[in-house]
Amino acid sequence: MTAPEAAVVAVDEVEGLAVDGLRWLTAAARETGDGGLAWTTRPSDGEPNPTFYSGTAGIVPVLLEAWRHFGDDSYADTALRAARGLLDSIDDIDDDSLYFGRTGMAVVLRAVHDDLGDTAAGAAAGRALERVRSGFDGTRWGELFELMGGNAGIGLGALSAGDAELAVLAMQPYLRTAEQTPAGVQWAHRAGIDSRLHHISHGTLGIVLALARVGRATGRADLVEPALAGAADVVARDQAGPEGFLVPHSTPQYRPDVIEPVSYGWCHGPAGDAQVFRLLRDITADPVWSALADRCWHTVTHSGLPRRLRPGFWDNSGRCCGTAGVLALACDRIAEQDDRYDFAHVLVADLAARAVRDIDGARWSNVEHRATPSALEPCTGWAMGNAGIVRELLRFVRLSRGGDPRYAFTWPDQPPVPARSRPFPTQGPM
């Protein structure tokens, strides 16, 4: 099944949608006692959420993105207030991970220090990483042992925040816990689970990405070697070759009552797999990884998304599990390979069509097909809400106008594209 056709949304209209999304997002902030700002996962929630995945820490990057994109200092001021709102959460949260705990908070606080000169944010980032270091038991931090909630994410986050020693400390346990398979190695994402997950968010490829990135940055070839073995295991599980690439969510199927056997987005599908293959391409210079990334893209663009072909197939507009995450890869390919804009336009048109817009701004409702009503309350954060969607819309606008393809804030698990020395070609209506 090929990509759906869609009307092209003018770039100025896309930018206007992003502005409306930012307006709704900033209005959802809550004042903290010290002049800071904090966000809840959804406006109706009672308690602020400080995390990188779905709360305040993940909102700071889109504020930095808007500040760079528009040159409007009000977004920088809001980012500074958001950082102030995170300071107390470093000690209050009982989690050390990248997406759900202190490491993610440290990453964005370091960015606020570096980009906006906030020394309090820089000091807090250092304090957060020291708390993370003190929570290490010699093998792991808590139950999870993967990218979002475990060692791999902590390694990536520590590296991003400038603590290479902690990054290596986090990654070394994977050397002794790797399980041999017929094609390579794999890891359990948590103890006591028979299923082995394969993709970037909770599975083998997330660990692969972290091992490769930390190993390359620190000169540790012994970390890169198991990364390549882990990638080989996942490649051997492909069910869509030779043109495509599609690996089951897990083996044996994890929680089959609620999780489909295959997915296509960033978290458990080829849109995220391709990000890992992009990194391995850059580290090894082996063309096989470019070919695998191309095969991932073939599968994504022929899957039928972003149409909702059946209940549960494509019910999410967000960055983690939905359309915005696929748009991130589409824009990477435009920046690196001069890919056509066709599918990116399809994704943007879908996001525009699904936006709820009124005097309060714009936001997106994801769908839970097993619930009534099925439309969920809009979320604020990176994973499922406005922060992740608006960030990708702004980048698409900049690319379409021949601007810088890089983000203002480099996400730890999305390999950055290089700066371009020549303007981008204009493709499609502007």
XYZ file of C-alpha atoms in Angstrom:
430
model
C 0.000 0.000 0.000
C 1.510 3.313 -1.047
C 1.475 6.632 0.761
C -1.873 8.461 0.784
C -2.369 11.586 -1.271
C -2.973 14.834 0.574
C -3.449 18.484 -0.201
C -0.315 20.496 0.447
C -0.577 22.951 3.320
C 1.184 26.243 2.609
C 4.298 26.749 4.705
C 3.011 29.997 6.196
C -0.107 28.135 7.329
C 2.029 25.424 8.934
C 3.956 28.095 10.804
C 0.672 29.648 11.926
C -0.452 26.258 13.224
C 2.794 25.964 15.196
C 2.241 29.432 16.684
C -1.257 28.428 17.752
C 0.155 25.237 19.262
C 2.685 27.245 21.239
C -0.029 29.618 22.439
C -2.121 26.772 23.828
C 0.965 25.158 25.353
C 2.241 28.246 27.144
C -1.248 29.028 28.439
C -1.357 25.557 30.030
C 1.643 26.342 32.258
C 1.167 26.719 35.997
C 2.982 29.131 38.256
C 5.309 27.717 40.883
C 6.042 29.443 44.159
C 9.429 30.809 43.091
C 8.348 32.452 39.847
C 8.894 29.315 37.812
C 6.554 27.447 35.499
C 5.480 23.818 35.400
C 3.171 21.725 33.257
C 0.900 18.804 33.955
C 0.639 15.962 31.455
C -2.887 17.146 30.596
C -4.500 20.418 31.619
C -7.027 18.582 33.843
C -4.325 16.813 35.877
C -3.674 17.909 39.418
C 0.085 17.514 39.843
C 2.880 18.964 37.688
C 4.936 16.477 35.696
C 8.664 17.355 35.504
C 9.752 14.600 33.090
C 11.391 14.641 29.677
C 8.777 12.252 28.243
C 5.519 13.953 29.085
C 6.183 16.965 31.279
C 8.071 20.203 31.818
C 11.559 18.964 30.875
C 10.308 17.866 27.457
C 8.590 21.223 26.882
C 11.777 23.258 27.343
C 13.254 22.087 23.978
C 10.298 23.385 21.963
C 10.567 26.721 23.758
C 14.241 26.893 22.744
C 13.213 25.881 19.226
C 10.626 28.664 19.051
C 13.115 31.192 20.412
C 15.658 30.329 17.696
C 13.012 30.053 14.963
C 11.194 33.343 15.593
C 13.896 35.348 17.375
C 11.300 36.135 20.039
C 12.820 36.482 23.496
C 9.500 35.749 25.185
C 10.060 32.065 24.402
C 13.517 32.219 25.994
C 12.009 33.868 29.058
C 9.435 31.081 29.294
C 12.198 28.469 28.974
C 14.083 30.133 31.830
C 10.986 30.078 34.004
C 10.390 26.420 33.096
C 13.961 25.611 34.138
C 13.353 27.389 37.432
C 10.275 25.232 37.906
C 12.413 22.098 37.505
C 14.968 22.935 40.186
C 13.106 21.477 43.154
C 11.944 18.434 41.184
C 15.500 17.104 40.985
C 15.308 16.066 44.608
C 11.614 15.226 44.673
C 11.423 12.685 41.844
C 12.192 9.028 42.562
C 13.629 8.089 39.159
C 17.048 8.538 37.557
C 16.226 7.748 33.920
C 16.383 9.851 30.758
C 12.713 9.958 29.876
C 11.111 9.591 33.297
C 13.615 11.030 35.758
C 16.635 13.113 36.710
C 18.827 12.442 33.684
C 16.345 14.017 31.282
C 15.939 16.986 33.588
C 19.724 17.390 33.725
C 19.951 17.361 29.924
C 17.519 20.248 29.472
C 18.888 22.219 32.408
C 22.349 21.952 30.843
C 20.881 23.224 27.558
C 19.304 26.212 29.301
C 22.654 26.966 30.919
C 24.532 26.686 27.633
C 22.024 28.542 25.447
C 20.653 31.145 27.854
C 23.488 31.518 30.367
C 21.453 30.458 33.399
C 24.050 29.464 35.984
C 21.431 28.097 38.391
C 20.262 25.697 35.689
C 23.845 24.579 35.065
C 24.465 23.967 38.765
C 21.204 22.038 39.038
C 22.151 19.866 36.060
C 25.396 18.930 37.783
C 23.569 18.168 41.027
C 21.060 16.005 39.183
C 23.787 13.917 37.552
C 25.508 13.431 40.909
C 22.208 12.114 42.282
C 22.009 9.774 39.299
C 25.540 8.523 39.880
C 24.799 7.825 43.534
C 21.781 5.690 42.596
C 23.775 3.175 40.516
C 23.830 -0.302 42.078
C 26.751 -1.571 39.993
C 24.539 -2.877 37.188
C 21.443 -0.719 36.766
C 19.060 1.921 38.052
C 15.745 0.394 39.030
C 13.660 -2.055 37.070
C 14.125 -0.959 33.457
C 17.313 -1.690 31.515
C 16.798 0.075 28.163
C 16.666 3.530 26.579
C 13.604 5.222 28.018
C 13.828 4.121 31.621
C 17.222 2.499 32.107
C 20.949 2.443 31.491
C 20.940 3.205 27.773
C 19.033 6.437 28.225
C 21.126 7.447 31.215
C 24.262 6.891 29.138
C 22.931 9.017 26.274
C 21.728 11.728 28.619
C 24.967 11.873 30.574
C 26.935 12.165 27.345
C 24.646 14.939 26.121
C 25.037 16.791 29.428
C 28.836 16.563 29.300
C 29.495 13.724 31.753
C 31.309 11.111 29.661
C 32.461 9.192 32.748
C 28.876 8.597 33.870
C 27.922 7.698 30.292
C 30.518 4.914 30.189
C 29.541 3.742 33.680
C 25.963 3.325 32.483
C 26.901 1.397 29.347
C 29.466 -1.060 30.699
C 26.902 -3.456 32.248
C 25.622 -4.266 28.772
C 28.953 -5.960 28.023
C 28.354 -8.650 30.632
C 24.572 -8.982 30.304
C 24.304 -9.496 26.538
C 22.530 -12.716 25.554
C 23.894 -14.558 22.544
C 21.444 -15.260 19.715
C 21.963 -17.066 16.389
C 22.607 -13.726 14.645
C 24.076 -11.511 17.351
C 23.076 -10.425 20.866
C 20.025 -9.121 22.702
C 19.128 -7.884 26.168
C 16.153 -8.194 28.516
C 14.490 -4.813 28.978
C 13.610 -5.779 32.556
C 14.257 -8.744 34.832
C 11.930 -11.732 34.893
C 10.418 -11.191 31.422
C 10.581 -13.890 28.743
C 9.839 -11.492 25.859
C 12.710 -9.672 24.195
C 11.808 -6.303 22.704
C 13.588 -5.258 19.522
C 13.134 -1.549 18.804
C 14.431 1.802 19.989
C 12.261 2.825 22.943
C 12.487 -0.270 25.144
C 14.357 -2.846 23.074
C 17.632 -3.917 21.541
C 17.992 -1.044 19.080
C 17.767 1.570 21.816
C 20.646 -0.122 23.605
C 22.497 -0.400 20.291
C 22.160 3.329 19.681
C 23.449 4.201 23.145
C 26.375 1.770 23.020
C 27.418 3.037 19.595
C 27.092 6.716 20.400
C 28.829 6.560 23.775
C 31.466 4.163 22.466
C 32.291 6.378 19.511
C 32.374 9.579 21.592
C 34.658 8.094 24.261
C 36.903 5.955 22.050
C 35.558 2.717 23.537
C 35.567 0.186 20.707
C 34.470 -2.468 23.209
C 31.119 -0.671 23.427
C 30.698 -0.308 19.673
C 31.279 -4.043 19.070
C 28.188 -5.266 20.982
C 26.195 -2.453 19.403
C 26.893 -3.938 15.979
C 26.076 -7.426 17.264
C 22.761 -6.192 18.658
C 21.900 -4.525 15.367
C 22.739 -7.759 13.542
C 20.269 -9.649 15.722
C 17.450 -7.238 14.872
C 18.300 -7.175 11.149
C 18.069 -10.964 11.089
C 14.466 -10.699 12.334
C 13.285 -8.631 9.351
C 10.057 -9.880 7.762
C 9.717 -7.390 4.898
C 12.893 -7.683 2.801
C 14.388 -7.120 0.363
C 12.805 -3.693 -0.283
C 11.322 -3.056 3.131
C 12.211 -3.557 6.779
C 9.725 -4.638 9.436
C 10.546 -6.480 12.653
C 7.949 -7.678 15.180
C 7.448 -5.664 18.326
C 8.890 -8.482 20.460
C 9.639 -12.216 20.633
C 7.571 -13.844 22.042
C 4.900 -11.198 21.722
C 4.880 -8.936 24.796
C 1.386 -8.169 26.178
C -0.479 -9.431 23.079
C -3.799 -8.331 24.581
C -2.917 -4.633 24.198
C 0.041 -4.405 21.786
C -0.082 -5.136 18.058
C 2.582 -7.501 16.654
C 4.050 -4.772 14.428
C 4.203 -0.998 14.581
C 5.535 1.702 12.246
C 6.440 4.690 14.420
C 9.509 5.878 16.306
C 9.029 3.787 19.437
C 8.518 0.243 18.125
C 8.839 0.436 14.355
C 10.917 1.314 11.305
C 10.684 5.087 11.844
C 12.806 4.593 14.963
C 14.886 1.737 13.532
C 16.034 4.085 10.768
C 17.399 6.533 13.339
C 19.656 3.788 14.698
C 20.780 2.838 11.202
C 21.566 6.511 10.475
C 23.890 6.550 13.470
C 25.602 3.286 12.510
C 26.067 4.654 8.992
C 27.885 7.682 10.405
C 30.014 5.624 12.807
C 31.064 2.804 10.475
C 30.828 4.368 6.979
C 29.399 1.009 5.880
C 26.754 1.522 3.150
C 24.702 -1.397 4.468
C 23.272 0.886 7.158
C 22.158 3.493 4.632
C 20.456 0.743 2.671
C 18.668 -0.471 5.809
C 17.513 3.057 6.630
C 16.139 3.333 3.083
C 14.314 0.036 3.518
C 12.770 1.320 6.751
C 11.534 4.386 4.898
C 10.086 2.236 2.128
C 8.060 0.299 4.694
C 6.873 3.450 6.471
C 5.737 5.155 3.276
C 3.961 2.041 2.007
C 2.249 1.163 5.303
C -0.816 3.360 4.832
C -0.030 5.773 7.665
C -1.105 8.387 8.611
C -4.500 7.016 7.620
C -6.329 5.233 10.423
C -6.865 2.040 8.468
C -8.340 0.104 11.368
C -8.837 0.611 15.094
C -5.452 0.734 16.784
C -3.393 1.032 13.596
C -2.523 4.741 13.642
C -4.269 6.575 16.441
C -1.580 9.033 17.497
C -0.302 12.376 16.193
C 2.530 12.599 18.732
C 6.297 12.419 18.543
C 6.801 9.121 20.371
C 4.210 6.895 18.780
C 2.649 8.878 15.947
C 2.833 11.181 12.964
C 5.245 13.780 14.365
C 7.871 11.090 14.961
C 7.644 10.003 11.332
C 7.897 13.652 10.238
C 11.167 13.909 12.170
C 12.654 11.132 10.026
C 11.191 12.612 6.833
C 12.958 15.893 7.583
C 16.217 14.095 8.413
C 16.084 12.485 4.979
C 15.316 15.796 3.277
C 18.302 17.372 5.033
C 20.751 14.532 4.406
C 19.679 13.129 1.061
C 17.639 15.841 -0.666
C 14.640 13.528 -0.445
C 11.454 14.796 -1.984
C 8.997 16.584 0.275
C 6.022 14.502 -0.874
C 5.554 12.313 2.192
C 6.497 15.098 4.583
C 3.647 17.115 3.063
C 1.297 14.171 3.654
C 2.293 14.044 7.323
C 2.005 17.800 7.816
C -1.392 17.884 6.125
C -2.591 15.144 8.452
C -1.375 17.040 11.519
C -3.122 20.171 10.260
C -6.351 18.279 9.610
C -6.373 16.657 13.052
C -5.593 19.812 15.024
C -8.292 21.259 17.251
C -8.126 25.049 16.783
C -10.077 27.786 18.528
C -9.475 31.020 20.395
C -7.252 29.147 22.882
C -4.854 27.951 20.169
C -4.191 24.522 18.658
C -3.781 21.071 20.205
C -4.140 17.441 19.221
C -6.336 14.642 20.613
C -4.997 11.118 20.265
C -7.373 8.163 20.079
C -7.926 5.132 22.319
C -10.162 2.938 20.218
C -11.016 0.674 23.164
C -12.486 3.543 25.190
C -15.705 5.537 24.871
C -15.373 8.337 24.028
C -12.269 7.426 22.041
C -10.814 10.949 21.692
C -8.351 11.555 24.518
C -7.709 14.828 26.277
C -4.877 16.760 24.549
C -1.464 16.444 26.180
C 1.179 19.113 26.652
C 4.490 17.256 26.462
C 6.988 15.813 24.020
C 5.729 12.260 23.723
C 2.012 12.594 23.045
C 1.326 16.307 22.915
C 1.958 19.783 21.648
C 5.637 20.087 22.538
C 6.719 17.194 20.327
C 4.388 18.078 17.455
C 5.163 21.807 17.322
C 8.911 21.164 17.407
C 8.664 19.076 14.226
C 6.351 21.551 12.494
C 8.830 24.378 13.094
C 11.682 22.338 11.672
C 9.620 21.461 8.608
C 8.898 25.150 8.033
C 12.588 26.022 8.290
C 13.595 23.260 5.886
C 10.942 24.319 3.389
C 12.354 27.845 3.395
C 15.933 26.706 2.916
C 16.926 27.269 6.539
C 19.096 25.392 9.023
C 18.056 21.714 9.222
C 19.391 21.325 12.750
C 17.295 21.612 15.886
C 18.019 24.221 18.524
C 18.218 21.321 20.990
C 19.746 18.000 19.949
C 17.609 15.141 21.250
C 19.922 12.489 22.761
C 18.585 9.599 20.668
C 18.112 11.355 17.300
C 21.417 11.624 15.405
C 21.912 15.234 14.296
C 22.071 16.124 10.626
C 25.039 18.159 9.411
C 24.810 21.865 8.686
C 24.274 22.637 5.026
C 26.640 24.868 3.077
C 24.119 25.567 0.310
C 20.433 26.451 0.258
C 17.846 23.717 0.199
C 15.976 23.163 -3.039
C 12.396 24.301 -3.048
C 10.131 21.336 -3.662
C 6.394 21.675 -3.864
C 4.104 24.622 -3.159
C 5.273 27.041 -0.528
